Amino acid sequence: MDDKLRFPRFPRVPQFGPFDTPEFMRTFGIDCSVGRLTAMASRNLDTARRVAVFIPGFTGSKEDFIPFFPYLWRELRSTGHDDFAIVAYSQRGQADSAAPNDRNSYALDDFVADGCEVLERLGADDRPIDLVGHSFGGVVARRVALRRPELLRSLTVFDSGAVPVKLSPVIKAGPAIIRLLGPMVMYWAYRPKLRDEPQADRLAELFRQCMHASSKYHLASVADFMTKFDDVTDELKMFHVKHGVPINIMYGKNDDVWPNDVYDDEAAALGITPVAFDNAGHLAQDDQPEPFAKALVRFWDRC
Protein backbone atom coordinates (compact mmCIF):
# COMPACT_ATOMS: atom_id res chain seq x y z
CA MET A 1 0.00 0.00 0.00
CA ASP A 2 1.24 3.51 -0.77
CA ASP A 3 2.73 5.42 2.19
CA LYS A 4 0.33 8.32 1.60
CA LEU A 5 -2.55 5.95 2.24
CA ARG A 6 -0.86 4.47 5.29
CA PHE A 7 -0.40 7.87 6.91
CA PRO A 8 -3.19 10.08 5.54
CA ARG A 9 -2.99 12.50 8.48
CA PHE A 10 0.78 12.74 8.81
CA PRO A 11 3.33 14.20 6.37
CA ARG A 12 6.37 12.11 5.55
CA VAL A 13 9.77 13.39 6.75
CA PRO A 14 13.29 12.09 6.07
CA GLN A 15 14.97 9.78 8.54
CA PHE A 16 17.35 11.61 10.86
CA GLY A 17 20.75 10.19 11.76
CA PRO A 18 22.97 7.36 10.51
CA PHE A 19 20.54 4.46 10.94
CA ASP A 20 18.32 3.18 8.14
CA THR A 21 14.63 3.17 8.97
CA PRO A 22 13.61 -0.43 9.75
CA GLU A 23 11.68 -1.87 6.80
CA PHE A 24 8.51 -2.25 8.87
CA MET A 25 8.51 1.43 9.89
CA ARG A 26 8.09 4.88 8.34
CA THR A 27 9.09 8.37 9.50
CA PHE A 28 6.59 11.22 9.60
CA GLY A 29 5.74 14.50 11.29
CA ILE A 30 3.13 15.23 13.94
CA ASP A 31 2.01 18.85 13.77
CA CYS A 32 1.52 20.14 17.31
CA SER A 33 1.17 23.54 18.92
CA VAL A 34 4.95 23.87 19.21
CA GLY A 35 5.44 22.92 15.56
CA ARG A 36 6.26 19.67 13.79
CA LEU A 37 7.57 16.90 16.04
CA THR A 38 9.18 14.07 14.10
CA ALA A 39 8.17 10.48 14.68
CA MET A 40 8.53 6.96 13.39
CA ALA A 41 5.92 4.23 13.50
CA SER A 42 5.24 0.74 12.28
CA ARG A 43 3.32 0.66 9.02
CA ASN A 44 0.17 -0.66 10.69
CA LEU A 45 -0.33 2.51 12.75
CA ASP A 46 -3.64 3.47 11.13
CA THR A 47 -5.24 0.05 11.51
CA ALA A 48 -3.74 -1.20 14.78
CA ARG A 49 -6.05 -1.71 17.75
CA ARG A 50 -3.21 -1.06 20.25
CA VAL A 51 -0.42 1.49 20.00
CA ALA A 52 2.72 1.83 22.13
CA VAL A 53 4.43 5.23 22.16
CA PHE A 54 8.08 5.63 23.25
CA ILE A 55 9.52 8.92 24.57
CA PRO A 56 13.33 9.29 24.44
CA GLY A 57 15.55 10.70 27.15
CA PHE A 58 18.07 13.50 27.58
CA THR A 59 20.47 14.02 24.63
CA GLY A 60 18.37 11.49 22.66
CA SER A 61 15.82 11.34 19.88
CA LYS A 62 13.36 8.86 18.41
CA GLU A 63 16.31 7.14 16.70
CA ASP A 64 17.51 5.88 20.08
CA PHE A 65 14.98 3.06 19.68
CA ILE A 66 15.96 1.95 16.16
CA PRO A 67 18.38 -0.80 17.33
CA PHE A 68 15.74 -2.12 19.74
CA PHE A 69 12.56 -1.93 17.68
CA PRO A 70 13.31 -4.96 15.44
CA TYR A 71 13.54 -7.12 18.59
CA LEU A 72 10.26 -5.75 19.88
CA TRP A 73 8.58 -6.15 16.50
CA ARG A 74 9.67 -9.80 16.24
CA GLU A 75 8.47 -10.49 19.79
CA LEU A 76 5.09 -8.93 19.08
CA ARG A 77 4.70 -10.91 15.87
CA SER A 78 5.87 -14.20 17.34
CA THR A 79 3.37 -13.90 20.20
CA GLY A 80 0.40 -13.14 17.95
CA HIS A 81 0.17 -9.38 18.54
CA ASP A 82 -0.37 -8.48 14.91
CA ASP A 83 -2.70 -5.63 15.86
CA PHE A 84 -0.01 -3.80 17.88
CA ALA A 85 1.74 -0.70 16.45
CA ILE A 86 4.85 0.94 17.86
CA VAL A 87 5.74 4.65 17.70
CA ALA A 88 8.57 6.88 18.91
CA TYR A 89 8.78 10.66 18.67
CA SER A 90 11.51 13.24 19.24
CA GLN A 91 10.58 15.84 21.83
CA ARG A 92 10.76 19.58 21.21
CA GLY A 93 14.35 20.66 20.66
CA GLN A 94 15.60 17.12 20.02
CA ALA A 95 17.31 16.35 16.70
CA ASP A 96 15.00 17.30 13.81
CA SER A 97 11.88 18.14 15.85
CA ALA A 98 10.56 21.69 16.22
CA ALA A 99 12.89 23.79 18.38
CA PRO A 100 11.65 27.15 19.66
CA ASN A 101 14.48 29.68 19.82
CA ASP A 102 13.49 30.73 23.32
CA ARG A 103 15.07 29.51 26.52
CA ASN A 104 11.70 29.85 28.28
CA SER A 105 9.99 27.32 25.97
CA TYR A 106 11.53 24.21 27.54
CA ALA A 107 9.93 23.87 30.96
CA LEU A 108 8.94 20.38 32.07
CA ASP A 109 5.32 21.39 31.65
CA ASP A 110 5.98 22.18 27.97
CA PHE A 111 7.24 18.66 27.31
CA VAL A 112 4.24 17.19 29.14
CA ALA A 113 1.83 19.30 27.08
CA ASP A 114 3.56 18.07 23.90
CA GLY A 115 3.24 14.46 25.05
CA CYS A 116 -0.48 14.83 25.66
CA GLU A 117 -0.92 16.44 22.24
CA VAL A 118 1.04 13.69 20.48
CA LEU A 119 -1.15 11.02 22.07
CA GLU A 120 -4.26 12.89 20.99
CA ARG A 121 -2.98 13.17 17.41
CA LEU A 122 -2.34 9.42 17.42
CA GLY A 123 -5.95 8.72 18.31
CA ALA A 124 -5.62 7.97 22.03
CA ASP A 125 -9.22 9.08 22.61
CA ASP A 126 -10.34 5.98 20.69
CA ARG A 127 -7.48 3.59 21.48
CA PRO A 128 -5.67 4.44 24.74
CA ILE A 129 -1.88 4.29 24.46
CA ASP A 130 0.67 2.00 26.08
CA LEU A 131 3.10 4.78 27.00
CA VAL A 132 6.82 4.06 27.49
CA GLY A 133 9.34 6.64 28.70
CA HIS A 134 13.12 6.32 28.98
CA SER A 135 15.05 8.38 31.56
CA PHE A 136 13.97 12.02 31.07
CA GLY A 137 11.24 10.60 28.78
CA GLY A 138 9.96 8.67 31.79
CA VAL A 139 9.84 11.87 33.85
CA VAL A 140 7.62 13.29 31.11
CA ALA A 141 5.56 10.10 30.73
CA ARG A 142 4.63 10.00 34.44
CA ARG A 143 3.21 13.50 34.20
CA VAL A 144 1.38 12.82 30.94
CA ALA A 145 -0.33 9.95 32.76
CA LEU A 146 -1.32 12.17 35.66
CA ARG A 147 -2.58 14.94 33.43
CA ARG A 148 -4.51 12.83 30.92
CA PRO A 149 -5.16 9.38 32.43
CA GLU A 150 -7.95 8.67 29.93
CA LEU A 151 -5.36 8.61 27.12
CA LEU A 152 -3.40 5.71 28.63
CA ARG A 153 -3.86 1.98 28.64
CA SER A 154 -0.61 1.40 30.55
CA LEU A 155 2.51 3.25 31.70
CA THR A 156 6.07 1.92 31.54
CA VAL A 157 9.11 3.88 32.71
CA PHE A 158 12.59 2.44 32.34
CA ASP A 159 15.94 3.64 33.60
CA SER A 160 13.98 6.66 34.82
CA GLY A 161 14.11 7.71 38.45
CA ALA A 162 11.22 9.13 40.45
CA VAL A 163 13.55 11.63 42.14
CA PRO A 164 15.98 14.17 40.65
CA VAL A 165 19.49 13.14 39.69
CA LYS A 166 22.12 13.91 42.30
CA LEU A 167 23.46 17.43 42.04
CA SER A 168 27.23 17.83 41.68
CA PRO A 169 29.36 20.91 40.91
CA VAL A 170 29.78 19.76 37.30
CA ILE A 171 26.04 19.13 36.84
CA LYS A 172 25.22 22.44 38.55
CA ALA A 173 27.42 24.33 36.07
CA GLY A 174 26.13 22.34 33.08
CA PRO A 175 23.17 24.51 31.96
CA ALA A 176 25.24 27.71 31.85
CA ILE A 177 28.07 25.97 30.00
CA ILE A 178 25.65 24.51 27.43
CA ARG A 179 24.06 27.92 26.81
CA LEU A 180 27.51 29.49 26.41
CA LEU A 181 29.30 26.86 24.32
CA GLY A 182 26.39 25.10 22.61
CA PRO A 183 25.18 21.48 22.41
CA MET A 184 28.50 20.04 21.21
CA VAL A 185 29.90 20.51 24.70
CA MET A 186 27.78 17.47 25.59
CA TYR A 187 29.45 15.41 22.86
CA TRP A 188 32.91 16.23 24.18
CA ALA A 189 31.78 15.63 27.77
CA TYR A 190 30.40 12.16 27.04
CA ARG A 191 32.81 11.19 24.24
CA PRO A 192 36.06 12.96 25.17
CA LYS A 193 38.23 10.69 23.01
CA LEU A 194 36.26 11.28 19.81
CA ARG A 195 36.69 14.04 17.26
CA ASP A 196 33.86 15.97 15.73
CA GLU A 197 33.87 13.90 12.55
CA PRO A 198 31.76 11.02 11.18
CA GLN A 199 32.01 7.96 13.42
CA ALA A 200 32.02 4.32 12.33
CA ASP A 201 30.04 3.38 15.46
CA ARG A 202 26.51 4.38 14.50
CA LEU A 203 25.41 5.03 18.08
CA ALA A 204 28.32 7.42 18.52
CA GLU A 205 27.51 9.03 15.18
CA LEU A 206 23.85 9.38 16.13
CA PHE A 207 24.88 11.13 19.34
CA ARG A 208 27.21 13.45 17.39
CA GLN A 209 24.50 14.35 14.90
CA CYS A 210 21.96 14.87 17.69
CA MET A 211 24.27 17.31 19.42
CA HIS A 212 24.76 19.24 16.20
CA ALA A 213 21.00 19.38 15.57
CA SER A 214 19.47 19.70 19.05
CA SER A 215 18.62 23.01 20.71
CA LYS A 216 21.01 24.34 23.32
CA TYR A 217 17.98 25.71 25.16
CA HIS A 218 16.45 22.23 25.27
CA LEU A 219 19.63 20.64 26.64
CA ALA A 220 20.31 23.41 29.16
CA SER A 221 16.74 23.45 30.47
CA VAL A 222 16.49 19.68 30.82
CA ALA A 223 19.92 19.52 32.50
CA ASP A 224 18.62 22.10 34.96
CA PHE A 225 15.20 20.70 35.88
CA MET A 226 16.39 17.08 36.03
CA THR A 227 18.06 18.07 39.31
CA LYS A 228 14.93 19.79 40.67
CA PHE A 229 11.70 18.07 39.59
CA ASP A 230 9.11 16.96 42.14
CA ASP A 231 8.62 13.33 43.13
CA VAL A 232 5.10 12.38 41.99
CA THR A 233 5.08 8.83 43.38
CA ASP A 234 2.18 9.54 45.75
CA GLU A 235 0.15 11.03 42.90
CA LEU A 236 0.95 8.02 40.72
CA LYS A 237 -0.21 5.68 43.46
CA MET A 238 -3.56 7.48 43.63
CA PHE A 239 -3.69 7.52 39.82
CA HIS A 240 -3.12 3.74 39.72
CA VAL A 241 -5.85 3.09 42.29
CA LYS A 242 -8.38 5.50 40.81
CA HIS A 243 -7.96 4.76 37.12
CA GLY A 244 -6.67 1.18 37.18
CA VAL A 245 -3.93 1.93 34.65
CA PRO A 246 -1.13 -0.65 35.09
CA ILE A 247 2.36 0.73 35.83
CA ASN A 248 5.63 -0.97 34.94
CA ILE A 249 9.15 -0.08 36.14
CA MET A 250 12.19 -1.55 34.35
CA TYR A 251 15.90 -0.83 34.75
CA GLY A 252 19.40 -2.07 34.07
CA LYS A 253 21.20 -3.15 37.23
CA ASN A 254 24.33 -1.31 36.07
CA ASP A 255 22.53 2.00 35.51
CA ASP A 256 24.90 4.82 36.45
CA VAL A 257 22.32 7.64 36.44
CA TRP A 258 20.06 6.56 39.32
CA PRO A 259 20.89 3.96 42.00
CA ASN A 260 18.89 0.73 41.90
CA ASP A 261 17.34 1.68 45.25
CA VAL A 262 15.53 4.60 43.60
CA TYR A 263 13.73 2.22 41.24
CA ASP A 264 13.03 -0.36 43.93
CA ASP A 265 11.66 2.24 46.34
CA GLU A 266 9.27 3.67 43.75
CA ALA A 267 8.07 0.20 42.82
CA ALA A 268 7.50 -0.70 46.47
CA ALA A 269 5.52 2.50 47.02
CA LEU A 270 3.35 1.67 44.00
CA GLY A 271 2.90 -1.94 45.09
CA ILE A 272 4.48 -3.42 41.96
CA THR A 273 7.50 -5.59 41.21
CA PRO A 274 10.15 -3.92 39.06
CA VAL A 275 11.91 -5.75 36.24
CA ALA A 276 15.71 -5.54 36.60
CA PHE A 277 18.13 -6.67 33.89
CA ASP A 278 21.56 -8.11 34.56
CA ASN A 279 24.48 -6.84 32.46
CA ALA A 280 22.52 -3.74 31.45
CA GLY A 281 23.11 -0.07 32.11
CA HIS A 282 21.16 3.11 31.47
CA LEU A 283 20.20 1.91 27.97
CA ALA A 284 18.78 -1.42 29.06
CA GLN A 285 16.86 -1.83 25.80
CA ASP A 286 20.17 -1.82 23.89
CA ASP A 287 22.18 -3.87 26.38
CA GLN A 288 19.56 -6.63 26.72
CA PRO A 289 17.18 -6.10 23.77
CA GLU A 290 15.62 -9.56 23.59
CA PRO A 291 14.88 -9.97 27.34
CA PHE A 292 13.71 -6.36 27.42
CA ALA A 293 11.29 -6.94 24.53
CA LYS A 294 9.93 -10.13 26.11
CA ALA A 295 9.40 -8.43 29.47
CA LEU A 296 7.63 -5.49 27.86
CA VAL A 297 5.26 -7.71 25.86
CA ARG A 298 4.53 -9.84 28.93
CA PHE A 299 3.53 -6.67 30.80
CA TRP A 300 1.33 -5.51 27.93
CA ASP A 301 -0.35 -8.92 27.88
CA ARG A 302 -1.56 -8.29 31.42
CA CYS A 303 -3.02 -4.89 30.59
Tab-separated table of C-alpha atoms in Angstrom:
chain	number	residue	atom	x	y	z
A	1	MET	CA	0.000	0.000	0.000
A	2	ASP	CA	1.243	3.511	-0.773
A	3	ASP	CA	2.728	5.423	2.194
A	4	LYS	CA	0.335	8.317	1.598
A	5	LEU	CA	-2.552	5.947	2.243
A	6	ARG	CA	-0.857	4.467	5.292
A	7	PHE	CA	-0.396	7.868	6.915
A	8	PRO	CA	-3.187	10.077	5.536
A	9	ARG	CA	-2.993	12.504	8.482
A	10	PHE	CA	0.778	12.737	8.806
A	11	PRO	CA	3.329	14.198	6.367
A	12	ARG	CA	6.374	12.107	5.545
A	13	VAL	CA	9.768	13.392	6.754
A	14	PRO	CA	13.291	12.092	6.069
A	15	GLN	CA	14.973	9.777	8.542
A	16	PHE	CA	17.354	11.613	10.857
A	17	GLY	CA	20.751	10.189	11.759
A	18	PRO	CA	22.974	7.358	10.511
A	19	PHE	CA	20.544	4.456	10.937
A	20	ASP	CA	18.322	3.180	8.137
A	21	THR	CA	14.635	3.172	8.972
A	22	PRO	CA	13.607	-0.430	9.748
A	23	GLU	CA	11.681	-1.867	6.803
A	24	PHE	CA	8.508	-2.252	8.873
A	25	MET	CA	8.514	1.430	9.894
A	26	ARG	CA	8.090	4.877	8.339
A	27	THR	CA	9.092	8.370	9.498
A	28	PHE	CA	6.591	11.221	9.602
A	29	GLY	CA	5.744	14.500	11.289
A	30	ILE	CA	3.132	15.232	13.943
A	31	ASP	CA	2.010	18.855	13.768
A	32	CYS	CA	1.522	20.139	17.309
A	33	SER	CA	1.169	23.544	18.917
A	34	VAL	CA	4.946	23.872	19.209
A	35	GLY	CA	5.441	22.919	15.560
A	36	ARG	CA	6.264	19.667	13.794
A	37	LEU	CA	7.571	16.899	16.040
A	38	THR	CA	9.185	14.073	14.101
A	39	ALA	CA	8.166	10.484	14.680
A	40	MET	CA	8.528	6.962	13.394
A	41	ALA	CA	5.917	4.231	13.502
A	42	SER	CA	5.243	0.743	12.282
A	43	ARG	CA	3.320	0.658	9.017
A	44	ASN	CA	0.169	-0.659	10.687
A	45	LEU	CA	-0.334	2.514	12.748
A	46	ASP	CA	-3.638	3.474	11.133
A	47	THR	CA	-5.243	0.050	11.514
A	48	ALA	CA	-3.743	-1.205	14.784
A	49	ARG	CA	-6.051	-1.707	17.747
A	50	ARG	CA	-3.213	-1.065	20.247
A	51	VAL	CA	-0.423	1.488	20.002
A	52	ALA	CA	2.718	1.829	22.129
A	53	VAL	CA	4.433	5.229	22.165
A	54	PHE	CA	8.085	5.632	23.247
A	55	ILE	CA	9.517	8.923	24.568
A	56	PRO	CA	13.328	9.288	24.441
A	57	GLY	CA	15.552	10.700	27.148
A	58	PHE	CA	18.068	13.502	27.580
A	59	THR	CA	20.473	14.016	24.630
A	60	GLY	CA	18.373	11.494	22.665
A	61	SER	CA	15.822	11.337	19.880
A	62	LYS	CA	13.356	8.857	18.413
A	63	GLU	CA	16.311	7.142	16.696
A	64	ASP	CA	17.508	5.885	20.082
A	65	PHE	CA	14.984	3.061	19.684
A	66	ILE	CA	15.959	1.947	16.160
A	67	PRO	CA	18.379	-0.796	17.327
A	68	PHE	CA	15.741	-2.124	19.741
A	69	PHE	CA	12.558	-1.929	17.683
A	70	PRO	CA	13.313	-4.955	15.444
A	71	TYR	CA	13.545	-7.119	18.586
A	72	LEU	CA	10.263	-5.748	19.881
A	73	TRP	CA	8.582	-6.151	16.497
A	74	ARG	CA	9.670	-9.801	16.245
A	75	GLU	CA	8.467	-10.488	19.789
A	76	LEU	CA	5.086	-8.932	19.078
A	77	ARG	CA	4.697	-10.908	15.865
A	78	SER	CA	5.875	-14.204	17.343
A	79	THR	CA	3.368	-13.904	20.197
A	80	GLY	CA	0.403	-13.138	17.948
A	81	HIS	CA	0.173	-9.376	18.543
A	82	ASP	CA	-0.371	-8.481	14.906
A	83	ASP	CA	-2.697	-5.626	15.864
A	84	PHE	CA	-0.013	-3.800	17.879
A	85	ALA	CA	1.738	-0.702	16.447
A	86	ILE	CA	4.854	0.945	17.856
A	87	VAL	CA	5.738	4.650	17.703
A	88	ALA	CA	8.574	6.881	18.908
A	89	TYR	CA	8.780	10.655	18.672
A	90	SER	CA	11.507	13.236	19.239
A	91	GLN	CA	10.584	15.842	21.827
A	92	ARG	CA	10.757	19.576	21.208
A	93	GLY	CA	14.346	20.663	20.659
A	94	GLN	CA	15.605	17.124	20.025
A	95	ALA	CA	17.311	16.346	16.701
A	96	ASP	CA	15.000	17.302	13.810
A	97	SER	CA	11.881	18.136	15.849
A	98	ALA	CA	10.565	21.688	16.223
A	99	ALA	CA	12.892	23.786	18.381
A	100	PRO	CA	11.645	27.155	19.664
A	101	ASN	CA	14.483	29.685	19.818
A	102	ASP	CA	13.489	30.729	23.315
A	103	ARG	CA	15.067	29.508	26.525
A	104	ASN	CA	11.697	29.845	28.282
A	105	SER	CA	9.989	27.318	25.973
A	106	TYR	CA	11.527	24.213	27.543
A	107	ALA	CA	9.931	23.874	30.963
A	108	LEU	CA	8.940	20.377	32.075
A	109	ASP	CA	5.318	21.393	31.654
A	110	ASP	CA	5.981	22.175	27.967
A	111	PHE	CA	7.237	18.656	27.310
A	112	VAL	CA	4.244	17.189	29.140
A	113	ALA	CA	1.835	19.300	27.080
A	114	ASP	CA	3.562	18.070	23.901
A	115	GLY	CA	3.245	14.463	25.053
A	116	CYS	CA	-0.485	14.833	25.655
A	117	GLU	CA	-0.921	16.444	22.243
A	118	VAL	CA	1.038	13.687	20.482
A	119	LEU	CA	-1.155	11.016	22.065
A	120	GLU	CA	-4.265	12.888	20.988
A	121	ARG	CA	-2.982	13.166	17.410
A	122	LEU	CA	-2.338	9.423	17.421
A	123	GLY	CA	-5.954	8.723	18.312
A	124	ALA	CA	-5.620	7.966	22.025
A	125	ASP	CA	-9.217	9.081	22.610
A	126	ASP	CA	-10.344	5.981	20.688
A	127	ARG	CA	-7.478	3.594	21.484
A	128	PRO	CA	-5.674	4.435	24.744
A	129	ILE	CA	-1.885	4.289	24.464
A	130	ASP	CA	0.669	2.000	26.081
A	131	LEU	CA	3.104	4.782	26.999
A	132	VAL	CA	6.819	4.062	27.493
A	133	GLY	CA	9.343	6.643	28.700
A	134	HIS	CA	13.121	6.320	28.976
A	135	SER	CA	15.050	8.379	31.557
A	136	PHE	CA	13.966	12.025	31.065
A	137	GLY	CA	11.244	10.600	28.784
A	138	GLY	CA	9.965	8.672	31.792
A	139	VAL	CA	9.837	11.870	33.854
A	140	VAL	CA	7.617	13.292	31.106
A	141	ALA	CA	5.561	10.104	30.733
A	142	ARG	CA	4.635	10.003	34.437
A	143	ARG	CA	3.215	13.495	34.196
A	144	VAL	CA	1.382	12.818	30.936
A	145	ALA	CA	-0.335	9.947	32.758
A	146	LEU	CA	-1.317	12.168	35.663
A	147	ARG	CA	-2.584	14.945	33.426
A	148	ARG	CA	-4.509	12.832	30.924
A	149	PRO	CA	-5.157	9.381	32.433
A	150	GLU	CA	-7.945	8.665	29.931
A	151	LEU	CA	-5.365	8.615	27.124
A	152	LEU	CA	-3.395	5.707	28.626
A	153	ARG	CA	-3.861	1.981	28.638
A	154	SER	CA	-0.612	1.401	30.550
A	155	LEU	CA	2.506	3.250	31.701
A	156	THR	CA	6.071	1.925	31.542
A	157	VAL	CA	9.109	3.879	32.712
A	158	PHE	CA	12.593	2.440	32.335
A	159	ASP	CA	15.944	3.641	33.600
A	160	SER	CA	13.976	6.657	34.821
A	161	GLY	CA	14.110	7.710	38.453
A	162	ALA	CA	11.221	9.127	40.447
A	163	VAL	CA	13.548	11.634	42.137
A	164	PRO	CA	15.981	14.167	40.651
A	165	VAL	CA	19.487	13.143	39.685
A	166	LYS	CA	22.124	13.907	42.303
A	167	LEU	CA	23.462	17.430	42.036
A	168	SER	CA	27.230	17.828	41.685
A	169	PRO	CA	29.361	20.908	40.914
A	170	VAL	CA	29.780	19.761	37.300
A	171	ILE	CA	26.038	19.134	36.840
A	172	LYS	CA	25.223	22.438	38.546
A	173	ALA	CA	27.417	24.331	36.069
A	174	GLY	CA	26.127	22.340	33.083
A	175	PRO	CA	23.170	24.514	31.964
A	176	ALA	CA	25.243	27.711	31.852
A	177	ILE	CA	28.070	25.966	29.999
A	178	ILE	CA	25.655	24.512	27.428
A	179	ARG	CA	24.063	27.921	26.805
A	180	LEU	CA	27.508	29.492	26.414
A	181	LEU	CA	29.297	26.859	24.321
A	182	GLY	CA	26.386	25.100	22.609
A	183	PRO	CA	25.180	21.482	22.410
A	184	MET	CA	28.505	20.042	21.209
A	185	VAL	CA	29.902	20.511	24.697
A	186	MET	CA	27.779	17.470	25.593
A	187	TYR	CA	29.453	15.413	22.860
A	188	TRP	CA	32.911	16.226	24.182
A	189	ALA	CA	31.785	15.632	27.767
A	190	TYR	CA	30.398	12.161	27.036
A	191	ARG	CA	32.811	11.193	24.242
A	192	PRO	CA	36.059	12.962	25.170
A	193	LYS	CA	38.228	10.690	23.010
A	194	LEU	CA	36.261	11.281	19.808
A	195	ARG	CA	36.693	14.037	17.262
A	196	ASP	CA	33.855	15.973	15.726
A	197	GLU	CA	33.870	13.903	12.550
A	198	PRO	CA	31.763	11.018	11.182
A	199	GLN	CA	32.015	7.961	13.422
A	200	ALA	CA	32.020	4.321	12.327
A	201	ASP	CA	30.044	3.382	15.456
A	202	ARG	CA	26.507	4.375	14.502
A	203	LEU	CA	25.407	5.026	18.085
A	204	ALA	CA	28.324	7.417	18.522
A	205	GLU	CA	27.509	9.027	15.178
A	206	LEU	CA	23.848	9.375	16.131
A	207	PHE	CA	24.880	11.130	19.338
A	208	ARG	CA	27.212	13.448	17.386
A	209	GLN	CA	24.497	14.346	14.898
A	210	CYS	CA	21.959	14.867	17.690
A	211	MET	CA	24.272	17.307	19.421
A	212	HIS	CA	24.759	19.240	16.198
A	213	ALA	CA	21.001	19.383	15.571
A	214	SER	CA	19.467	19.697	19.051
A	215	SER	CA	18.619	23.012	20.707
A	216	LYS	CA	21.012	24.344	23.323
A	217	TYR	CA	17.985	25.705	25.163
A	218	HIS	CA	16.452	22.228	25.271
A	219	LEU	CA	19.630	20.644	26.636
A	220	ALA	CA	20.313	23.411	29.157
A	221	SER	CA	16.743	23.450	30.466
A	222	VAL	CA	16.495	19.679	30.821
A	223	ALA	CA	19.922	19.519	32.495
A	224	ASP	CA	18.616	22.102	34.964
A	225	PHE	CA	15.203	20.696	35.884
A	226	MET	CA	16.389	17.077	36.027
A	227	THR	CA	18.064	18.073	39.314
A	228	LYS	CA	14.932	19.785	40.667
A	229	PHE	CA	11.701	18.066	39.589
A	230	ASP	CA	9.107	16.958	42.139
A	231	ASP	CA	8.623	13.331	43.134
A	232	VAL	CA	5.100	12.383	41.993
A	233	THR	CA	5.083	8.831	43.379
A	234	ASP	CA	2.179	9.542	45.750
A	235	GLU	CA	0.154	11.033	42.901
A	236	LEU	CA	0.955	8.020	40.721
A	237	LYS	CA	-0.213	5.675	43.463
A	238	MET	CA	-3.562	7.477	43.628
A	239	PHE	CA	-3.691	7.515	39.818
A	240	HIS	CA	-3.120	3.745	39.718
A	241	VAL	CA	-5.847	3.086	42.288
A	242	LYS	CA	-8.381	5.503	40.811
A	243	HIS	CA	-7.956	4.760	37.118
A	244	GLY	CA	-6.674	1.176	37.176
A	245	VAL	CA	-3.930	1.933	34.647
A	246	PRO	CA	-1.133	-0.650	35.094
A	247	ILE	CA	2.358	0.734	35.833
A	248	ASN	CA	5.631	-0.969	34.938
A	249	ILE	CA	9.150	-0.080	36.141
A	250	MET	CA	12.193	-1.546	34.354
A	251	TYR	CA	15.897	-0.828	34.746
A	252	GLY	CA	19.400	-2.068	34.075
A	253	LYS	CA	21.200	-3.147	37.227
A	254	ASN	CA	24.331	-1.310	36.073
A	255	ASP	CA	22.531	1.996	35.510
A	256	ASP	CA	24.900	4.824	36.446
A	257	VAL	CA	22.321	7.645	36.436
A	258	TRP	CA	20.065	6.564	39.315
A	259	PRO	CA	20.893	3.962	42.002
A	260	ASN	CA	18.890	0.735	41.902
A	261	ASP	CA	17.340	1.682	45.247
A	262	VAL	CA	15.534	4.598	43.599
A	263	TYR	CA	13.731	2.218	41.241
A	264	ASP	CA	13.027	-0.365	43.928
A	265	ASP	CA	11.661	2.236	46.341
A	266	GLU	CA	9.272	3.671	43.747
A	267	ALA	CA	8.066	0.199	42.818
A	268	ALA	CA	7.500	-0.701	46.472
A	269	ALA	CA	5.521	2.504	47.024
A	270	LEU	CA	3.353	1.669	43.998
A	271	GLY	CA	2.904	-1.940	45.087
A	272	ILE	CA	4.476	-3.419	41.956
A	273	THR	CA	7.500	-5.590	41.214
A	274	PRO	CA	10.147	-3.917	39.060
A	275	VAL	CA	11.913	-5.753	36.244
A	276	ALA	CA	15.709	-5.536	36.596
A	277	PHE	CA	18.126	-6.668	33.893
A	278	ASP	CA	21.564	-8.109	34.561
A	279	ASN	CA	24.481	-6.836	32.461
A	280	ALA	CA	22.520	-3.743	31.450
A	281	GLY	CA	23.111	-0.068	32.109
A	282	HIS	CA	21.158	3.108	31.468
A	283	LEU	CA	20.204	1.914	27.973
A	284	ALA	CA	18.783	-1.418	29.056
A	285	GLN	CA	16.864	-1.834	25.795
A	286	ASP	CA	20.169	-1.824	23.890
A	287	ASP	CA	22.177	-3.871	26.385
A	288	GLN	CA	19.559	-6.629	26.721
A	289	PRO	CA	17.183	-6.099	23.768
A	290	GLU	CA	15.625	-9.561	23.593
A	291	PRO	CA	14.882	-9.974	27.339
A	292	PHE	CA	13.709	-6.356	27.415
A	293	ALA	CA	11.290	-6.938	24.530
A	294	LYS	CA	9.935	-10.127	26.107
A	295	ALA	CA	9.398	-8.431	29.474
A	296	LEU	CA	7.628	-5.493	27.860
A	297	VAL	CA	5.260	-7.713	25.863
A	298	ARG	CA	4.526	-9.840	28.930
A	299	PHE	CA	3.532	-6.674	30.798
A	300	TRP	CA	1.326	-5.508	27.927
A	301	ASP	CA	-0.352	-8.922	27.880
A	302	ARG	CA	-1.556	-8.293	31.423
A	303	CYS	CA	-3.016	-4.885	30.588
